[in-house]
Tab-separated table of C-alpha atoms in Angstrom:
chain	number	residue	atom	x	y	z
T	25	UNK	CA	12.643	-15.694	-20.654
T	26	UNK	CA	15.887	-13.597	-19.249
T	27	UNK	CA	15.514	-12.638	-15.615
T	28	UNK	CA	17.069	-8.703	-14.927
T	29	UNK	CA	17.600	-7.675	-11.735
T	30	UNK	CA	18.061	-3.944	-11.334
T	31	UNK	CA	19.722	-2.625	-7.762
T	32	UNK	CA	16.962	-0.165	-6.500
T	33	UNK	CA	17.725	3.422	-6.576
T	34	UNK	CA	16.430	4.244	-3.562
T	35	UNK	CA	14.818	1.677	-0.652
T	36	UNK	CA	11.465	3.022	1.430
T	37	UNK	CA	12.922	0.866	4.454
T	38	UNK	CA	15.686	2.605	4.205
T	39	UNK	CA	14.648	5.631	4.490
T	40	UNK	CA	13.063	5.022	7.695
T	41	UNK	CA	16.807	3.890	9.640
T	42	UNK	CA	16.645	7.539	11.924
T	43	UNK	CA	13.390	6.653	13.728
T	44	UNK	CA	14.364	5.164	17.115
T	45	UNK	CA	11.970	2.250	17.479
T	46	UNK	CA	10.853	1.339	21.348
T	47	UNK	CA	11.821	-2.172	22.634
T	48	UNK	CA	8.357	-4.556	22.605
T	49	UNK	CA	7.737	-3.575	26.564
T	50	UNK	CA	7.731	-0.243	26.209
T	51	UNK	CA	5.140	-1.150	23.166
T	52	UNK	CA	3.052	-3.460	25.567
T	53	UNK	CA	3.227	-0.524	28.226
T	54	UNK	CA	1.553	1.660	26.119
T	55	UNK	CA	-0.671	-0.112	24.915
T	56	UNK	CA	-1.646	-0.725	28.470
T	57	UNK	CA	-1.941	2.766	29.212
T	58	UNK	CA	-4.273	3.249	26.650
T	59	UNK	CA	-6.549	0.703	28.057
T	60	UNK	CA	-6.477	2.884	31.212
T	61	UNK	CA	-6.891	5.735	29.227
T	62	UNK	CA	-10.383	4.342	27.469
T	63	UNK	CA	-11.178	3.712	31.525
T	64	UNK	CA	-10.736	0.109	31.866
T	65	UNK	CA	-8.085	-1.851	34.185
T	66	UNK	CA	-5.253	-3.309	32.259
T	67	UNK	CA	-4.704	-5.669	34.862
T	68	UNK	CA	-8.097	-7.294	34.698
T	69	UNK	CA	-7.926	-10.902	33.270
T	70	UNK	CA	-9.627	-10.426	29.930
T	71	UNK	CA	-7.484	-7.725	29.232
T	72	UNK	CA	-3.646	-9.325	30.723
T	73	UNK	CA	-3.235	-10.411	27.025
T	74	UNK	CA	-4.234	-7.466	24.961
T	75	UNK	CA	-0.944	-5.697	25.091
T	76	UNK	CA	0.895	-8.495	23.475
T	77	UNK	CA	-1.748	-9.012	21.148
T	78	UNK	CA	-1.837	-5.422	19.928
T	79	UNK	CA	1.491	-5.587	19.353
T	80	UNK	CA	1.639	-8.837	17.651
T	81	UNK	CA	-1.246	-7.078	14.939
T	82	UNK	CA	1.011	-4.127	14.863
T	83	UNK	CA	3.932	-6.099	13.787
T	84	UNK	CA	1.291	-7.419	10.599
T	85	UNK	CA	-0.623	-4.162	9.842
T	86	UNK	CA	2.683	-2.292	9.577
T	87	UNK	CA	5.068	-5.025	8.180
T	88	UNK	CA	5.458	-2.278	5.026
T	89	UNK	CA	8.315	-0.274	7.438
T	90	UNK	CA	10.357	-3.266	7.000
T	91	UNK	CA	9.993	-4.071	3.364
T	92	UNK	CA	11.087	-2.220	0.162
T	93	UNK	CA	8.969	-1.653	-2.700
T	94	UNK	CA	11.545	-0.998	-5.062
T	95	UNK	CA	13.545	-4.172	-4.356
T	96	UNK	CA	9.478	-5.860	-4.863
T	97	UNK	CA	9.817	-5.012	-8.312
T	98	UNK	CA	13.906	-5.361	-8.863
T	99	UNK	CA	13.355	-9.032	-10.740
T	100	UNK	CA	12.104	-7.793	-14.387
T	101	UNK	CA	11.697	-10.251	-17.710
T	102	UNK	CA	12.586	-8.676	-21.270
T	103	UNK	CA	10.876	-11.132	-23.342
T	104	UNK	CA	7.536	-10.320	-23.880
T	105	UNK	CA	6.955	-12.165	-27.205
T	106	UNK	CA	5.850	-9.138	-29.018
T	107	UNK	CA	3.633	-8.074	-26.403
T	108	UNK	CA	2.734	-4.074	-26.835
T	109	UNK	CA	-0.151	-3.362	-24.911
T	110	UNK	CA	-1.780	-2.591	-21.161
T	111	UNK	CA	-0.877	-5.188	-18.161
T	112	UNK	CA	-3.378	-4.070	-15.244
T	113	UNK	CA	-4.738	-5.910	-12.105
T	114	UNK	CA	-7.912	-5.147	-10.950
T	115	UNK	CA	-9.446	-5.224	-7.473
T	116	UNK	CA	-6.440	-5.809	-5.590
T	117	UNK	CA	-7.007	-5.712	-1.864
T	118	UNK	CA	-6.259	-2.639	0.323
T	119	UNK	CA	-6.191	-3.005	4.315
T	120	UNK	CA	-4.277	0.471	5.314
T	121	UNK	CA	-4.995	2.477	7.835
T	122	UNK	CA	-5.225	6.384	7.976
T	123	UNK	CA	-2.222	7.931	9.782
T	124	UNK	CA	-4.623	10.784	11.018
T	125	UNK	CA	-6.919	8.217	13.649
T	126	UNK	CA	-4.925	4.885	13.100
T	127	UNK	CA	-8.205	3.342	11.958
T	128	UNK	CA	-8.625	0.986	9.127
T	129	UNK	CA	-9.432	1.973	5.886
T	130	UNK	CA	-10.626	-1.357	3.411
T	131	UNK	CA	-11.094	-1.154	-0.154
T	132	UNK	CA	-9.699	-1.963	-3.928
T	133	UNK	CA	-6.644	-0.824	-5.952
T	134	UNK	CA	-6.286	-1.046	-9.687
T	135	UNK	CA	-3.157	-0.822	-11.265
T	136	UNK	CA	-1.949	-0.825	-14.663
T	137	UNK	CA	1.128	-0.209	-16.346
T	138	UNK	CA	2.285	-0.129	-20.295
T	139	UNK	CA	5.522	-1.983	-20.743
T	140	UNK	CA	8.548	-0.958	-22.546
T	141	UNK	CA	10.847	-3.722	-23.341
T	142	UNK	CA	10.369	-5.529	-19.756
T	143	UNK	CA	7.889	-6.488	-17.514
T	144	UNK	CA	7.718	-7.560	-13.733
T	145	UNK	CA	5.811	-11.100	-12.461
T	146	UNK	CA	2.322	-9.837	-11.871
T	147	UNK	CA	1.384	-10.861	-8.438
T	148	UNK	CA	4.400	-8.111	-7.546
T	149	UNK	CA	2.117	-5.402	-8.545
T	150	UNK	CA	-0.295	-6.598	-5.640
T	151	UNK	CA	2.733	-7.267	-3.202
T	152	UNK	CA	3.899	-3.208	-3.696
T	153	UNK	CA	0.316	-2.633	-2.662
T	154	UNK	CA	0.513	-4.341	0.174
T	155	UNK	CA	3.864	-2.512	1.100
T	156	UNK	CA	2.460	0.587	1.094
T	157	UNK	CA	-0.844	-0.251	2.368
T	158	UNK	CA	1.097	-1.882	5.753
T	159	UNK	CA	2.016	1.729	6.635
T	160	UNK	CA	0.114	4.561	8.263
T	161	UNK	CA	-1.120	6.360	5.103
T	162	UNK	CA	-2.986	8.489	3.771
T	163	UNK	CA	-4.684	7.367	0.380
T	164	UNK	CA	-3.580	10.396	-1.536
T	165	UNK	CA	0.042	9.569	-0.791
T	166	UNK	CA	-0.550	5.683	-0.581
T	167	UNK	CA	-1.740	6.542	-4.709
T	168	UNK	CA	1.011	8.728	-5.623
T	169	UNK	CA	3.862	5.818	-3.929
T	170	UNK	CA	2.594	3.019	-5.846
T	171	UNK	CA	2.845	5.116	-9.044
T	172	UNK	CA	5.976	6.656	-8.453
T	173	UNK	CA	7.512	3.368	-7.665
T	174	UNK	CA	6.393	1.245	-10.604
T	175	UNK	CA	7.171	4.123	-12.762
T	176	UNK	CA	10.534	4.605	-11.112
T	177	UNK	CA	11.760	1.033	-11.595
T	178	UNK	CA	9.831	-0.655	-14.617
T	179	UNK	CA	10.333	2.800	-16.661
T	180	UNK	CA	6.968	2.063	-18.587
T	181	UNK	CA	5.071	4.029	-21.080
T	182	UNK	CA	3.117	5.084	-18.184
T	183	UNK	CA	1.379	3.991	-14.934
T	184	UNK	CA	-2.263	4.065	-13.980
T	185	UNK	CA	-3.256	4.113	-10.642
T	186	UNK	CA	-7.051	3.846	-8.969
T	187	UNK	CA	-8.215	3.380	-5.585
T	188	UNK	CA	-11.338	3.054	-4.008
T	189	UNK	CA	-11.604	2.816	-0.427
T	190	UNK	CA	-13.616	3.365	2.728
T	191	UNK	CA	-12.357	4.953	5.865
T	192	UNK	CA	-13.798	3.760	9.234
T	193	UNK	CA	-12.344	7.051	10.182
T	194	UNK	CA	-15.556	8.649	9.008
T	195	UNK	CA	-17.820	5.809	9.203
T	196	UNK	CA	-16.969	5.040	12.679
T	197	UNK	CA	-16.649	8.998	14.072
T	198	UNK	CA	-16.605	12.096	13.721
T	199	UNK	CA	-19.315	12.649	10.954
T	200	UNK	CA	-20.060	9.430	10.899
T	201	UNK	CA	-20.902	8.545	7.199
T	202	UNK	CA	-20.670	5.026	6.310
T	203	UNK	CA	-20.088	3.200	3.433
T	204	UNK	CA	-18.846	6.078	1.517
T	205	UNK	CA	-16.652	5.622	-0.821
T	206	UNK	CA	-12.898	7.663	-1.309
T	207	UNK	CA	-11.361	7.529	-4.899
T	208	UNK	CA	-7.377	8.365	-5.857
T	209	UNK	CA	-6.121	8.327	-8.877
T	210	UNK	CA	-2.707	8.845	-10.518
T	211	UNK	CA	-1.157	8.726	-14.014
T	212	UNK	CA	1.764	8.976	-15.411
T	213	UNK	CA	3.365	9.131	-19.444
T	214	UNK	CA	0.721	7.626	-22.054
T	215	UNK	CA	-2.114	7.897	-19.336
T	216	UNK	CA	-1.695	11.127	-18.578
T	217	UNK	CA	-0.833	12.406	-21.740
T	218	UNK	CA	-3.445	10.417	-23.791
T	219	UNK	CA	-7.232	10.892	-22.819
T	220	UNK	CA	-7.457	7.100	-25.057
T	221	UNK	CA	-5.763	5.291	-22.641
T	222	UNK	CA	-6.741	6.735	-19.832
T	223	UNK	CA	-10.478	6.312	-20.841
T	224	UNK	CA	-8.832	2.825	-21.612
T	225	UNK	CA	-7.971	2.431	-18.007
T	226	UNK	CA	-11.431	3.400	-16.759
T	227	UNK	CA	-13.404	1.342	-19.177
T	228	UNK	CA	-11.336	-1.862	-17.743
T	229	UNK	CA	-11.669	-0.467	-14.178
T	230	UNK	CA	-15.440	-0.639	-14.606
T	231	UNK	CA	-15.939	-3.378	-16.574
T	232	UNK	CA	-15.238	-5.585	-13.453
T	233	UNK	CA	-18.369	-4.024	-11.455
């Protein structure tokens, strides 16, 4: 199988180079004052720690500033031994968290896509997932990036995007309504165009429940 490795058009890191990002203690010293600010004493001993720690899980939840989606998917493969037909993953992971609170929201993406003449190593599908999820999002746009992408650099017959989430957000405040569920969806080319496959792409989505 013949590796091709396109040079991305465009790189999400990239386009994040203006934002001036504060040294670690300025981080820590926020954090701190927020720990004042919730009416505790940043100084007691069980909470000396909690700056760095915050900022070590910040460095983790949003990792995605750092990484490129478009280089994810750069390594492609153009022999697919006749192969003509949907590649999807289903129930791929989704820890994000919503830009509006900076709370967690957990759930599921599905993606599929209908190759052309090349396709990408499947467990990069999950990782451009994870590079959008590991920003503050909203699921709307977090839907429409993942599509956008996959379309923009595999140039399929189309892309199908689903996901399914719940946002502490609302569970945890405000009207305080848990376990309800949030779907997204996107299509692009034969999936939009075709009700078929896009009843395809549901039929596969719920087959798995």
């Amino acid at each position: 199988m013949d590796a091709f490795v396109e040079k991305p058009k465009r790189r999400e890191a990239e386009q994040q180079s203006d934002i001036v990002r504060p040294d670690r203690q300025k981080a820590e010293e926020a954090v701190r004052t927020l720990i004042a600010y919730a009416g505790d004493d940043p100084n007691r001993e069980g909470l000396l720690d909690t700056p760095k720690r915050v900022v070590d899980s910040y460095e983790e939840f949003f990792s995605g500033y750092h990484e490129s989606a478009h280089d994810v998917l750069s390594r492609t493969f153009d022999e697919v031994g006749g192969y003509d037909d949907i590649v999807m993953l289903r129930d791929i992971e989704v820890n994000s968290h919503c830009e509006h609170h900076m709370i967690p929201f957990i759930g599921k993406a599905h993606v599929a896509y209908f190759p052309t003449d090349r396709v990408v190593g499947i467990s990069k599908l999950a990782r451009v997932v994870d590079v959008f999820a590991h920003r503050l999002q909203t699921q709307e746009t977090m839907t429409a990036q993942i599509t956008e992408t996959i379309d923009d650099v595999l140039k399929p017959k189309g892309v199908a995007v689903m996901i399914e989430a719940v946002h502490q957000c609302m569970s945890l405040r405000g009207v305080k309504k848990p376990d309800v569920a949030t779907i997204t969806t996107q299509f692009t080319g034969i999936f939009k165009e075709d009700p078929a496959q896009q009843a395809r792409f549901m039929t596969l989505v719920s087959s798995g429940k």
